[in-house]
Amino acid sequence: MKVKADFVTNSSSTSFIIISDGELTRKSLFALVGVPEESPLSPIFEALFECLIENMNPASEYSARRYYGYDDLVAFVREEFSEEIANRVAEAQKKGSKVYIGELSSEDGEIESFFCCDSFELGDESIYLNALECIW
Amino acid sequence: MIVLIPDKERHFSDPDKYLIVLDRSYSKADFLRAAQVANGSYASELAERIYNCLLSHATDVLREYHEYYAVEYPDLEAFLYWKYNVDHSVAAEVVGGLKPEDFLGHGYLYSGGDYVIGQFIESEPGLEMVSQILRNLQEAVK
């Protein structure tokens, strides 16, 4: 029998969605969050970029692999995120923009855990990042 | 002198309490300038939340001591030990390095209710980033 003599916590994962006209790059993410290279906070966004790149999947693959029973991607997003984001995805599909979905885990390092728990929504002319589901 | 002393080594009774020493008190605007983030951005919001967590709710220990407790304790070091349960060696180090115009704050990372930011400051990479902002304060503001 193992005895843990400290706090015992649960772990979790939260979902994010990215709609982009082009590739998500480190530079575009830094511009989106408003952090220049010289900022002391830039390492956290460097880590966020790595987390996103590692965990983002083309939405069609993600929904097909992980969930069944939805008519299409928009229906999946409507159910898993919200009506508003589903409308954005439908619009993005018409425009030919890229849609990605992924998850952040509380178990994969302190920075990913931070963003897994924080809730935010960011957007500019070419990228939309919704992590509003990232909340406990 | 800028020192941020979280309770990684259990110097306080509550591990989420901390002492912070700055060469003077700084406003939120000063802090955001030192964080070097774009106005109104998500990065700026994070910096503001860090400021709120660390400094908005911190007790001004020197003011508290001189106004209310100086007659009750033999010195500031003893006050830190008995009132805030700060380890003798840490209290001696902090008091020994204090200048009259310094700000000495004491706080609880979760007093503002921002659990995620408290966790961030407690993390090793988070503490390093926050410490760099604090180091920048003197240069960025002056």
Short mmCIF file of C-alpha atoms in Angstrom, two decimals:
data_model
loop_
_atom_site.label_atom_id
_atom_site.label_comp_id
_atom_site.label_asym_id
_atom_site.label_seq_id
_atom_site.Cartn_x
_atom_site.Cartn_y
_atom_site.Cartn_z
CA MET A 1 0.00 0.00 0.00
CA LYS A 2 1.23 3.49 -0.86
CA VAL A 3 0.64 6.39 1.50
CA LYS A 4 0.82 9.95 0.18
CA ALA A 5 1.44 12.45 2.96
CA ASP A 6 0.63 15.67 1.12
CA PHE A 7 -2.10 17.28 -0.93
CA VAL A 8 -3.84 14.90 -3.30
CA THR A 9 -5.19 16.61 -6.41
CA ASN A 10 -6.99 15.56 -9.51
CA SER A 11 -5.74 16.22 -13.00
CA SER A 12 -7.63 17.42 -15.99
CA SER A 13 -7.45 18.61 -19.56
CA THR A 14 -9.22 21.47 -21.29
CA SER A 15 -9.92 22.17 -24.94
CA PHE A 16 -8.95 25.04 -27.21
CA ILE A 17 -9.78 25.93 -30.78
CA ILE A 18 -7.73 27.91 -33.30
CA ILE A 19 -8.98 29.43 -36.55
CA SER A 20 -6.20 30.74 -38.72
CA ASP A 21 -5.77 32.13 -42.20
CA GLY A 22 -2.17 30.97 -42.25
CA GLU A 23 0.29 29.01 -40.14
CA LEU A 24 0.39 29.71 -36.43
CA THR A 25 3.93 30.96 -35.88
CA ARG A 26 5.77 32.03 -32.79
CA LYS A 27 5.83 35.57 -34.16
CA SER A 28 2.10 35.65 -34.84
CA LEU A 29 1.30 34.28 -31.39
CA PHE A 30 3.56 36.84 -29.69
CA ALA A 31 1.79 39.62 -31.61
CA LEU A 32 -1.59 38.15 -30.69
CA VAL A 33 -0.87 38.07 -26.94
CA GLY A 34 0.99 41.41 -26.98
CA VAL A 35 4.36 40.30 -25.69
CA PRO A 36 7.65 41.45 -27.23
CA GLU A 37 10.79 39.28 -27.13
CA GLU A 38 12.40 41.40 -24.42
CA SER A 39 9.50 41.06 -21.96
CA PRO A 40 10.24 39.02 -18.83
CA LEU A 41 6.94 37.25 -19.54
CA SER A 42 7.97 36.08 -23.01
CA PRO A 43 9.09 32.60 -21.77
CA ILE A 44 5.55 31.74 -20.71
CA PHE A 45 4.27 32.52 -24.20
CA GLU A 46 7.18 30.69 -25.78
CA ALA A 47 6.02 27.68 -23.77
CA LEU A 48 2.39 28.32 -24.77
CA PHE A 49 3.42 28.32 -28.44
CA GLU A 50 5.16 24.97 -28.01
CA CYS A 51 2.14 23.55 -26.17
CA LEU A 52 -0.24 24.70 -28.91
CA ILE A 53 1.91 23.37 -31.74
CA GLU A 54 2.31 20.04 -29.99
CA ASN A 55 -1.37 19.64 -29.15
CA MET A 56 -3.29 21.24 -32.01
CA ASN A 57 -4.87 18.97 -34.59
CA PRO A 58 -6.79 19.72 -37.77
CA ALA A 59 -10.38 19.92 -36.53
CA SER A 60 -11.74 17.27 -38.89
CA GLU A 61 -9.18 14.71 -37.71
CA TYR A 62 -9.68 15.62 -34.08
CA SER A 63 -13.46 15.33 -34.14
CA ALA A 64 -13.37 12.11 -36.18
CA ARG A 65 -10.84 10.50 -33.86
CA ARG A 66 -12.13 11.57 -30.52
CA TYR A 67 -15.89 11.87 -30.79
CA TYR A 68 -18.49 9.98 -32.71
CA GLY A 69 -22.11 10.64 -33.45
CA TYR A 70 -21.94 14.19 -34.78
CA ASP A 71 -23.20 15.02 -38.24
CA ASP A 72 -20.27 17.25 -39.06
CA LEU A 73 -17.53 19.40 -37.59
CA VAL A 74 -19.83 22.36 -36.96
CA ALA A 75 -22.26 20.17 -35.01
CA PHE A 76 -19.36 18.82 -32.99
CA VAL A 77 -18.07 22.32 -32.19
CA ARG A 78 -21.57 23.51 -31.34
CA GLU A 79 -21.91 20.74 -28.78
CA GLU A 80 -18.37 20.79 -27.39
CA PHE A 81 -17.78 24.56 -27.42
CA SER A 82 -20.67 26.91 -28.19
CA GLU A 83 -23.07 28.12 -30.85
CA GLU A 84 -20.97 31.24 -31.37
CA ILE A 85 -17.78 29.30 -32.05
CA ALA A 86 -19.67 26.87 -34.28
CA ASN A 87 -20.76 29.87 -36.36
CA ARG A 88 -17.15 31.04 -36.55
CA VAL A 89 -16.06 27.58 -37.69
CA ALA A 90 -18.78 27.47 -40.35
CA GLU A 91 -17.66 30.87 -41.59
CA ALA A 92 -14.01 29.75 -41.55
CA GLN A 93 -14.85 26.68 -43.61
CA LYS A 94 -16.53 28.86 -46.22
CA LYS A 95 -13.48 31.11 -46.37
CA GLY A 96 -11.08 28.19 -46.50
CA SER A 97 -9.39 29.10 -43.20
CA LYS A 98 -7.73 26.40 -41.12
CA VAL A 99 -9.46 25.15 -37.99
CA TYR A 100 -7.56 23.32 -35.27
CA ILE A 101 -8.71 21.78 -32.01
CA GLY A 102 -6.54 20.54 -29.18
CA GLU A 103 -6.24 19.97 -25.49
CA LEU A 104 -4.02 21.26 -22.74
CA SER A 105 -3.25 19.05 -19.78
CA SER A 106 -2.60 19.88 -16.16
CA GLU A 107 -0.12 17.01 -16.06
CA ASP A 108 2.37 18.18 -18.67
CA GLY A 109 4.44 20.80 -16.92
CA GLU A 110 3.78 23.94 -14.92
CA ILE A 111 3.27 26.29 -17.86
CA GLU A 112 0.88 24.01 -19.74
CA SER A 113 -0.94 23.46 -16.47
CA PHE A 114 -1.26 27.24 -16.10
CA PHE A 115 -2.86 27.66 -19.52
CA CYS A 116 -4.94 24.54 -18.98
CA CYS A 117 -6.55 26.33 -16.03
CA ASP A 118 -6.67 29.87 -17.41
CA SER A 119 -9.55 30.99 -19.57
CA PHE A 120 -8.93 33.38 -22.45
CA GLU A 121 -10.00 34.36 -25.96
CA LEU A 122 -7.72 36.18 -28.40
CA GLY A 123 -8.11 37.34 -31.96
CA ASP A 124 -6.70 39.58 -34.66
CA GLU A 125 -7.15 39.83 -38.43
CA SER A 126 -5.64 36.40 -39.14
CA ILE A 127 -5.85 34.26 -35.99
CA TYR A 128 -8.59 33.42 -33.52
CA LEU A 129 -7.68 31.45 -30.41
CA ASN A 130 -10.43 30.38 -28.06
CA ALA A 131 -9.45 28.83 -24.76
CA LEU A 132 -12.57 29.80 -22.86
CA GLU A 133 -13.18 26.15 -22.09
CA CYS A 134 -9.90 26.22 -20.18
CA ILE A 135 -11.47 26.68 -16.80
CA TRP A 136 -12.06 24.49 -13.77
CA MET B 1 17.21 45.92 -3.02
CA ILE B 2 14.56 43.73 -4.58
CA VAL B 3 13.92 40.36 -3.00
CA LEU B 4 10.98 38.06 -3.36
CA ILE B 5 10.89 35.35 -0.77
CA PRO B 6 8.16 32.81 -1.22
CA ASP B 7 7.98 30.10 1.34
CA LYS B 8 9.56 27.31 -0.66
CA GLU B 9 11.56 26.23 2.36
CA ARG B 10 8.72 26.52 4.84
CA HIS B 11 9.93 29.66 6.58
CA PHE B 12 6.35 30.58 7.44
CA SER B 13 3.56 28.63 9.04
CA ASP B 14 1.56 28.84 5.82
CA PRO B 15 3.49 27.81 2.70
CA ASP B 16 1.62 30.23 0.43
CA LYS B 17 2.74 33.34 2.32
CA TYR B 18 5.64 35.47 1.20
CA LEU B 19 7.76 38.50 1.94
CA ILE B 20 8.68 40.99 -0.75
CA VAL B 21 11.33 43.69 -0.46
CA LEU B 22 11.43 46.53 -2.98
CA ASP B 23 13.53 49.67 -2.98
CA ARG B 24 10.25 51.62 -2.72
CA SER B 25 6.59 50.99 -3.36
CA TYR B 26 5.58 50.80 -7.03
CA SER B 27 2.30 51.46 -8.77
CA LYS B 28 0.55 49.07 -11.12
CA ALA B 29 1.56 51.31 -14.04
CA ASP B 30 5.23 51.00 -12.99
CA PHE B 31 4.89 47.23 -12.83
CA LEU B 32 3.27 46.98 -16.28
CA ARG B 33 6.04 49.13 -17.74
CA ALA B 34 8.66 46.82 -16.22
CA ALA B 35 6.82 43.80 -17.63
CA GLN B 36 7.22 45.34 -21.12
CA VAL B 37 3.90 44.16 -22.47
CA ALA B 38 1.54 45.82 -24.96
CA ASN B 39 -1.26 47.90 -23.46
CA GLY B 40 -4.61 46.14 -23.36
CA SER B 41 -3.16 42.77 -24.39
CA TYR B 42 -3.57 39.34 -22.80
CA ALA B 43 0.06 39.60 -21.65
CA SER B 44 -0.79 42.91 -20.01
CA GLU B 45 -3.78 41.32 -18.29
CA LEU B 46 -1.51 38.58 -16.91
CA ALA B 47 1.01 41.17 -15.67
CA GLU B 48 -1.79 43.09 -13.99
CA ARG B 49 -3.05 39.96 -12.29
CA ILE B 50 0.49 39.21 -11.06
CA TYR B 51 0.71 42.73 -9.63
CA ASN B 52 -2.68 42.37 -7.95
CA CYS B 53 -1.69 39.02 -6.50
CA LEU B 54 1.69 40.16 -5.18
CA LEU B 55 1.31 43.82 -4.30
CA SER B 56 -2.32 44.95 -4.17
CA HIS B 57 -3.07 42.85 -1.13
CA ALA B 58 0.35 42.87 0.52
CA THR B 59 0.60 44.37 3.98
CA ASP B 60 3.06 47.26 4.29
CA VAL B 61 5.01 45.65 7.11
CA LEU B 62 7.24 48.63 7.95
CA ARG B 63 4.29 51.01 8.24
CA GLU B 64 2.38 48.48 10.30
CA TYR B 65 5.37 47.89 12.57
CA HIS B 66 6.22 51.56 13.15
CA GLU B 67 2.61 52.70 13.59
CA TYR B 68 1.29 49.92 15.77
CA TYR B 69 3.84 47.39 16.99
CA ALA B 70 7.19 49.10 17.60
CA VAL B 71 6.39 49.56 21.31
CA GLU B 72 5.42 45.93 21.65
CA TYR B 73 8.47 44.19 20.14
CA PRO B 74 12.17 44.74 20.79
CA ASP B 75 12.91 45.13 17.08
CA LEU B 76 11.65 44.46 13.54
CA GLU B 77 13.34 41.09 13.41
CA ALA B 78 11.47 39.90 16.47
CA PHE B 79 8.25 41.34 15.04
CA LEU B 80 8.70 39.33 11.82
CA TYR B 81 9.35 36.19 13.82
CA TRP B 82 6.45 36.52 16.26
CA LYS B 83 3.81 38.25 14.11
CA TYR B 84 4.50 36.53 10.79
CA ASN B 85 6.35 33.42 11.89
CA VAL B 86 9.33 34.25 9.67
CA ASP B 87 12.36 32.10 10.36
CA HIS B 88 15.05 33.93 12.39
CA SER B 89 17.70 33.59 9.67
CA VAL B 90 15.36 34.99 6.98
CA ALA B 91 14.19 37.83 9.25
CA ALA B 92 17.82 38.73 10.02
CA GLU B 93 18.73 38.71 6.31
CA VAL B 94 15.76 40.87 5.34
CA VAL B 95 16.13 43.37 8.17
CA GLY B 96 19.91 43.54 7.72
CA GLY B 97 19.52 44.62 4.12
CA LEU B 98 16.67 47.10 4.59
CA LYS B 99 17.09 50.80 3.85
CA PRO B 100 14.74 53.42 5.35
CA GLU B 101 12.91 54.04 2.06
CA ASP B 102 12.43 50.32 1.25
CA PHE B 103 9.02 48.70 0.97
CA LEU B 104 8.62 45.45 2.90
CA GLY B 105 5.45 43.61 1.99
CA HIS B 106 3.91 40.49 3.43
CA GLY B 107 1.11 38.64 1.72
CA TYR B 108 -0.75 35.47 0.94
CA LEU B 109 -0.63 34.42 -2.71
CA TYR B 110 -4.29 33.48 -2.80
CA SER B 111 -5.79 36.39 -0.88
CA GLY B 112 -7.10 37.99 -4.09
CA GLY B 113 -8.75 34.77 -5.17
CA ASP B 114 -6.76 34.32 -8.40
CA TYR B 115 -5.76 30.71 -7.88
CA VAL B 116 -4.18 30.27 -11.32
CA ILE B 117 -1.86 33.26 -10.91
CA GLY B 118 -0.94 32.16 -7.39
CA GLN B 119 0.05 28.77 -8.78
CA PHE B 120 2.02 30.47 -11.54
CA ILE B 121 4.02 32.59 -9.08
CA GLU B 122 4.72 29.52 -6.97
CA SER B 123 6.07 27.60 -9.96
CA GLU B 124 9.80 27.70 -10.70
CA PRO B 125 9.50 29.28 -14.18
CA GLY B 126 6.79 31.67 -12.97
CA LEU B 127 8.85 32.84 -10.00
CA GLU B 128 11.83 33.50 -12.27
CA MET B 129 9.69 35.60 -14.65
CA VAL B 130 8.16 37.58 -11.79
CA SER B 131 11.59 38.12 -10.24
CA GLN B 132 12.84 39.49 -13.57
CA ILE B 133 9.96 41.99 -13.67
CA LEU B 134 10.86 43.06 -10.14
CA ARG B 135 14.53 43.43 -11.13
CA ASN B 136 13.45 45.50 -14.12
CA LEU B 137 11.37 47.83 -11.95
CA GLN B 138 14.28 49.98 -10.84
CA GLU B 139 15.71 50.39 -14.32
CA ALA B 140 12.43 50.63 -16.23
CA VAL B 141 10.91 53.28 -14.00
CA LYS B 142 13.90 55.49 -13.30
#
